[in-house]
Short mmCIF file of C-alpha atoms in Angstrom, two decimals:
data_model
loop_
_atom_site.label_atom_id
_atom_site.label_comp_id
_atom_site.label_asym_id
_atom_site.label_seq_id
_atom_site.Cartn_x
_atom_site.Cartn_y
_atom_site.Cartn_z
CA UNK A 1 -1.43 24.37 -6.09
CA UNK A 2 0.26 22.40 -3.38
CA UNK A 3 3.09 19.94 -4.03
CA UNK A 4 4.03 17.73 -1.09
CA UNK A 5 2.37 20.23 1.21
CA UNK A 6 4.18 23.29 -0.18
CA UNK A 7 2.40 26.02 -2.10
CA UNK A 8 3.68 26.28 -5.67
CA UNK A 9 2.64 28.78 -8.34
CA UNK A 10 1.44 27.11 -11.51
CA UNK A 11 3.05 28.74 -14.54
CA UNK A 12 0.69 28.56 -17.49
CA UNK A 13 -0.69 25.32 -18.85
CA UNK A 14 1.30 22.35 -17.77
CA UNK A 15 0.82 18.62 -18.10
CA UNK A 16 1.95 16.36 -15.29
CA UNK A 17 4.73 15.05 -17.55
CA UNK A 18 6.15 18.51 -18.27
CA UNK A 19 5.87 19.51 -14.59
CA UNK A 20 7.74 16.37 -13.51
CA UNK A 21 10.41 16.80 -16.18
CA UNK A 22 10.96 20.45 -15.23
CA UNK A 23 11.60 19.33 -11.67
CA UNK A 24 13.89 16.45 -12.71
CA UNK A 25 11.69 13.68 -11.40
CA UNK A 26 12.38 10.27 -12.96
CA UNK A 27 9.02 9.04 -14.16
CA UNK A 28 9.75 5.36 -13.60
CA UNK A 29 10.80 5.90 -9.95
CA UNK A 30 7.85 7.81 -8.56
CA UNK A 31 4.20 7.60 -7.60
CA UNK A 32 1.94 10.65 -7.98
CA UNK A 33 -1.30 11.36 -6.19
CA UNK A 34 -3.61 14.20 -7.22
CA UNK A 35 -6.38 15.33 -4.86
CA UNK A 36 -6.32 12.06 -2.95
CA UNK A 37 -6.27 9.63 -5.88
CA UNK A 38 -3.32 7.92 -7.52
CA UNK A 39 -2.63 9.27 -11.00
CA UNK A 40 -1.98 6.29 -13.31
CA UNK A 41 1.30 6.65 -15.21
CA UNK A 42 -0.40 6.40 -18.57
CA UNK A 43 -2.29 9.63 -17.72
CA UNK A 44 0.77 11.77 -16.95
CA UNK A 45 0.95 13.10 -20.52
CA UNK A 46 -2.71 14.10 -20.74
CA UNK A 47 -3.31 15.33 -17.21
CA UNK A 48 -3.33 19.15 -17.13
CA UNK A 49 -2.51 20.50 -13.69
CA UNK A 50 -5.06 22.83 -12.12
CA UNK A 51 -4.35 25.79 -9.88
CA UNK A 52 -6.12 24.23 -6.87
CA UNK A 53 -4.63 20.72 -7.22
CA UNK A 54 -3.05 19.04 -4.25
CA UNK A 55 -0.22 16.88 -5.56
CA UNK A 56 1.81 14.34 -3.60
CA UNK A 57 4.92 12.82 -5.18
CA UNK A 58 6.77 9.89 -3.65
CA UNK A 59 10.27 9.05 -4.93
CA UNK A 60 11.82 5.61 -4.68
CA UNK A 61 15.54 5.14 -4.24
CA UNK A 62 17.39 1.85 -4.54
CA UNK A 63 18.23 -0.56 -1.75
CA UNK A 64 16.51 -3.30 0.11
CA UNK B 1 15.46 -36.19 20.51
CA UNK B 2 13.55 -33.31 22.02
CA UNK B 3 9.80 -33.60 22.33
CA UNK B 4 7.91 -31.87 19.56
CA UNK B 5 6.56 -28.43 20.44
CA UNK B 6 2.82 -28.41 19.83
CA UNK B 7 0.74 -25.74 18.17
CA UNK B 8 -1.05 -25.14 21.48
CA UNK B 9 2.24 -24.59 23.32
CA UNK B 10 3.36 -21.99 20.78
CA UNK B 11 -0.02 -20.25 20.99
CA UNK B 12 0.20 -20.12 24.77
CA UNK B 13 3.70 -18.69 24.63
CA UNK B 14 2.67 -16.02 22.10
CA UNK B 15 -0.34 -15.10 24.26
CA UNK B 16 1.94 -14.72 27.30
CA UNK B 17 3.91 -12.09 25.39
CA UNK B 18 1.20 -10.48 23.24
CA UNK B 19 -2.13 -11.07 25.10
CA UNK B 20 -4.97 -13.16 23.73
CA UNK B 21 -6.84 -10.35 21.98
CA UNK B 22 -3.74 -9.30 20.05
CA UNK B 23 -2.67 -12.84 19.20
CA UNK B 24 -6.06 -13.81 17.81
CA UNK B 25 -5.86 -10.94 15.34
CA UNK B 26 -2.29 -11.85 14.37
CA UNK B 27 -3.25 -15.50 13.84
CA UNK B 28 -5.88 -14.47 11.29
CA UNK B 29 -3.76 -11.91 9.44
CA UNK B 30 -2.56 -12.36 5.85
CA UNK B 31 0.55 -10.50 4.77
CA UNK B 32 2.26 -10.71 1.37
CA UNK B 33 5.94 -9.78 1.16
CA UNK B 34 7.25 -8.82 -2.29
CA UNK B 35 11.04 -9.12 -2.34
CA UNK B 36 12.96 -11.24 0.15
CA UNK B 37 16.28 -9.40 0.42
CA UNK B 38 17.49 -7.21 3.26
CA UNK B 39 14.07 -5.70 3.83
CA UNK B 40 11.79 -8.62 3.06
CA UNK B 41 13.72 -11.36 4.85
CA UNK B 42 13.87 -9.25 8.01
CA UNK B 43 10.20 -8.27 7.78
CA UNK B 44 9.32 -11.95 7.37
CA UNK B 45 11.32 -12.90 10.48
CA UNK B 46 9.62 -10.19 12.54
CA UNK B 47 6.14 -11.20 11.41
CA UNK B 48 6.80 -14.92 11.85
CA UNK B 49 8.05 -14.32 15.39
CA UNK B 50 4.89 -12.29 16.05
CA UNK B 51 2.86 -15.28 14.90
CA UNK B 52 1.24 -13.62 11.90
CA UNK B 53 -0.73 -16.64 10.72
CA UNK B 54 -0.56 -16.41 6.94
CA UNK B 55 2.51 -15.24 5.08
CA UNK B 56 3.03 -15.08 1.32
CA UNK B 57 6.70 -14.86 0.32
CA UNK B 58 7.57 -13.78 -3.22
CA UNK B 59 10.97 -13.36 -4.93
CA UNK B 60 12.61 -14.42 -8.21
CA UNK B 61 16.15 -14.59 -6.86
CA UNK B 62 18.44 -17.21 -5.38
CA UNK B 63 20.59 -16.71 -2.30
CA UNK B 64 24.16 -15.63 -3.11
CA UNK B 65 27.22 -14.71 -1.05
CA UNK B 66 26.69 -10.95 -1.46
CA UNK B 67 23.35 -11.33 0.33
CA UNK B 68 24.80 -12.56 3.60
CA UNK B 69 25.99 -9.13 4.79
CA UNK B 70 22.39 -8.09 5.53
CA UNK B 71 19.84 -10.74 4.62
CA UNK B 72 18.50 -13.49 6.86
CA UNK B 73 20.20 -16.37 5.07
CA UNK B 74 23.24 -18.55 5.79
CA UNK B 75 25.91 -20.43 3.85
CA UNK B 76 23.68 -23.50 3.80
CA UNK B 77 21.12 -21.58 1.71
CA UNK B 78 23.50 -20.56 -1.11
CA UNK B 79 21.97 -20.98 -4.59
CA UNK B 80 18.56 -21.87 -3.22
CA UNK B 81 15.47 -19.88 -4.23
CA UNK B 82 14.88 -17.27 -1.54
CA UNK B 83 11.18 -18.06 -0.96
CA UNK B 84 11.79 -21.70 -0.04
CA UNK B 85 14.97 -20.97 1.95
CA UNK B 86 13.17 -18.33 3.99
CA UNK B 87 10.09 -20.48 4.49
CA UNK B 88 12.28 -23.24 5.91
CA UNK B 89 13.83 -20.79 8.39
CA UNK B 90 10.50 -19.33 9.47
CA UNK B 91 9.08 -22.79 10.10
CA UNK B 92 11.98 -23.42 12.50
CA UNK B 93 10.58 -20.53 14.57
CA UNK B 94 6.94 -21.55 14.23
CA UNK B 95 6.13 -24.76 12.31
CA UNK B 96 2.39 -24.03 12.38
CA UNK B 97 2.43 -20.88 10.26
CA UNK B 98 0.72 -21.05 6.89
CA UNK B 99 3.42 -19.93 4.44
CA UNK B 100 2.78 -19.69 0.73
CA UNK B 101 5.72 -19.10 -1.64
CA UNK B 102 6.12 -17.91 -5.21
CA UNK B 103 9.48 -18.03 -7.03
CA UNK B 104 8.52 -15.30 -9.45
CA UNK B 105 9.55 -11.91 -10.84
CA UNK B 106 6.48 -9.80 -10.20
CA UNK B 107 5.10 -7.86 -13.15
CA UNK B 108 2.18 -5.49 -13.19
CA UNK B 109 -0.11 -8.14 -14.72
CA UNK B 110 0.45 -10.44 -11.70
CA UNK B 111 -0.68 -7.91 -9.12
CA UNK B 112 -4.41 -8.56 -8.88
CA UNK B 113 -4.22 -12.33 -8.67
CA UNK B 114 -1.10 -12.42 -6.50
CA UNK B 115 -2.33 -10.04 -3.81
CA UNK B 116 -6.11 -10.43 -3.78
CA UNK B 117 -6.11 -12.40 -0.49
CA UNK B 118 -3.62 -10.22 1.39
CA UNK B 119 -4.70 -7.86 4.18
CA UNK B 120 -1.42 -5.97 3.90
CA UNK B 121 1.15 -5.93 1.08
CA UNK B 122 4.79 -5.25 1.93
CA UNK B 123 6.96 -3.81 -0.84
CA UNK B 124 10.53 -4.91 -0.16
CA UNK B 125 12.26 -4.76 -3.55
CA UNK B 126 15.69 -3.23 -4.05
CA UNK B 127 15.41 -1.62 -7.52
CA UNK B 128 13.66 1.77 -7.50
CA UNK B 129 11.77 1.22 -10.77
CA UNK B 130 10.47 -2.09 -9.43
CA UNK B 131 9.36 -0.41 -6.20
CA UNK B 132 7.52 2.23 -8.22
CA UNK B 133 5.96 -0.39 -10.50
CA UNK B 134 4.56 -2.37 -7.56
CA UNK B 135 3.36 0.65 -5.57
CA UNK B 136 1.69 2.26 -8.60
CA UNK B 137 0.18 -1.07 -9.62
CA UNK B 138 -1.30 -1.80 -6.20
CA UNK B 139 -2.61 1.75 -5.68
CA UNK B 140 -4.23 1.67 -9.13
CA UNK B 141 -5.52 -1.91 -9.28
CA UNK B 142 -6.17 -2.73 -5.60
CA UNK B 143 -6.74 0.70 -4.00
CA UNK B 144 -8.51 -0.80 -0.98
CA UNK B 145 -5.38 -2.79 0.02
CA UNK B 146 -3.03 -1.46 2.66
CA UNK B 147 0.54 -1.23 1.48
CA UNK B 148 3.83 -0.65 3.28
CA UNK B 149 6.91 0.28 1.25
CA UNK B 150 10.60 1.00 1.91
CA UNK B 151 12.68 3.74 0.31
CA UNK B 152 16.01 5.06 1.54
CA UNK B 153 18.04 2.88 3.91
CA UNK B 154 21.54 2.72 2.39
CA UNK B 155 24.73 3.40 4.32
CA UNK B 156 25.34 3.46 8.07
CA UNK B 157 24.67 5.85 10.94
CA UNK B 158 21.90 8.45 10.97
CA UNK B 159 19.41 5.95 12.37
CA UNK B 160 16.86 8.60 13.24
CA UNK B 161 16.47 9.79 9.64
CA UNK B 162 14.50 6.62 8.96
CA UNK B 163 10.83 7.30 9.51
CA UNK B 164 7.37 5.96 8.70
CA UNK B 165 4.68 8.17 7.22
CA UNK B 166 1.36 7.78 5.50
CA UNK B 167 2.42 9.05 2.08
CA UNK B 168 -0.75 8.75 0.01
CA UNK B 169 -3.96 6.68 -0.11
CA UNK B 170 -3.30 3.42 1.72
CA UNK B 171 0.47 3.69 1.22
CA UNK B 172 2.77 3.85 4.23
CA UNK B 173 6.36 4.72 3.38
CA UNK B 174 9.36 3.75 5.54
CA UNK B 175 12.91 5.01 5.12
CA UNK B 176 14.79 8.29 4.83
CA UNK B 177 13.49 8.63 1.23
CA UNK B 178 16.87 9.89 -0.04
CA UNK B 179 19.76 7.53 0.69
CA UNK B 180 19.90 4.98 -2.12
CA UNK B 181 22.41 2.67 -3.74
CA UNK B 182 22.52 5.13 -6.70
CA UNK B 183 24.54 7.58 -4.62
CA UNK B 184 27.30 5.01 -4.23
CA UNK B 185 26.35 4.19 -0.70
CA UNK B 186 26.74 0.68 0.56
CA UNK B 187 23.93 -1.42 1.95
CA UNK B 188 24.56 -2.68 5.49
CA UNK B 189 22.63 -4.88 7.87
CA UNK B 190 21.73 -2.45 10.68
CA UNK B 191 20.26 0.38 8.63
CA UNK B 192 18.39 -1.99 6.30
CA UNK B 193 17.07 -3.81 9.37
CA UNK B 194 15.96 -0.52 10.96
CA UNK B 195 13.90 0.16 7.85
CA UNK B 196 12.60 -3.43 7.83
CA UNK B 197 11.58 -3.03 11.48
CA UNK B 198 9.69 0.15 10.55
CA UNK B 199 7.87 -1.78 7.84
CA UNK B 200 7.04 -4.72 10.11
CA UNK B 201 5.95 -2.41 12.93
CA UNK B 202 3.62 -0.52 10.60
CA UNK B 203 2.20 -3.81 9.32
CA UNK B 204 1.44 -4.90 12.91
CA UNK B 205 -0.28 -1.58 13.57
CA UNK B 206 -2.42 -2.00 10.45
CA UNK B 207 -3.38 -5.52 11.49
CA UNK B 208 -4.10 -4.69 15.12
CA UNK B 209 -5.75 -1.30 14.87
CA UNK B 210 -8.32 -2.35 12.29
#
């Protein structure tokens, strides 16, 4: 799979939630797109990542 | 007293600077700005000066002294709701703009009704979870809308780290994407304004290159 344009090897079965937690993403400060469509937050737990997925993750930091 | 500047005079002046074809598109455009702090107040000034015809200003906050280091308000605005204070200032630049205001803390359930008429939505909040809530909400509920968001503009220096990119779907992201208030960095006028200018510039491109 690709994450933000970089090829990443998918290790076993992984939900989006466990993938994000393993990489220390804060769930309430990000937006995630899978294969060109936004992944709603309520689907993070159930979405199982596939080997050919293209994932984009945007992180928000404070200030404005 | 000075003679009143007419709508036609302002249009002529804008056309001198922008050309007629460009100005006619700007006159028709509808932009909603969510958050009227360092980002949003600057974006609003840029778009009002450009003569963007319909602006929707939304914030739940009142002007306080800690805002004046970077936001487009003055002592005379202290304690006033930001939407009405900003509207008043923008109308001093162009009294013929159509400016709608909402003094409101935006929640996910407001998104569809609040933004249904906007051509472009500008995310200009300061809290990262609020930014994420609005961006996720718009991309999920109004995926056809174009959205411009800001992330990463704290501190000073390093101007060129602030960029604009199409991040996903109809989302354009401005900022360095890393430098936040969480890292103990201060927020200062120039770098916040650079990011605001990126947002406003992207909004103009979306309006004009349709």
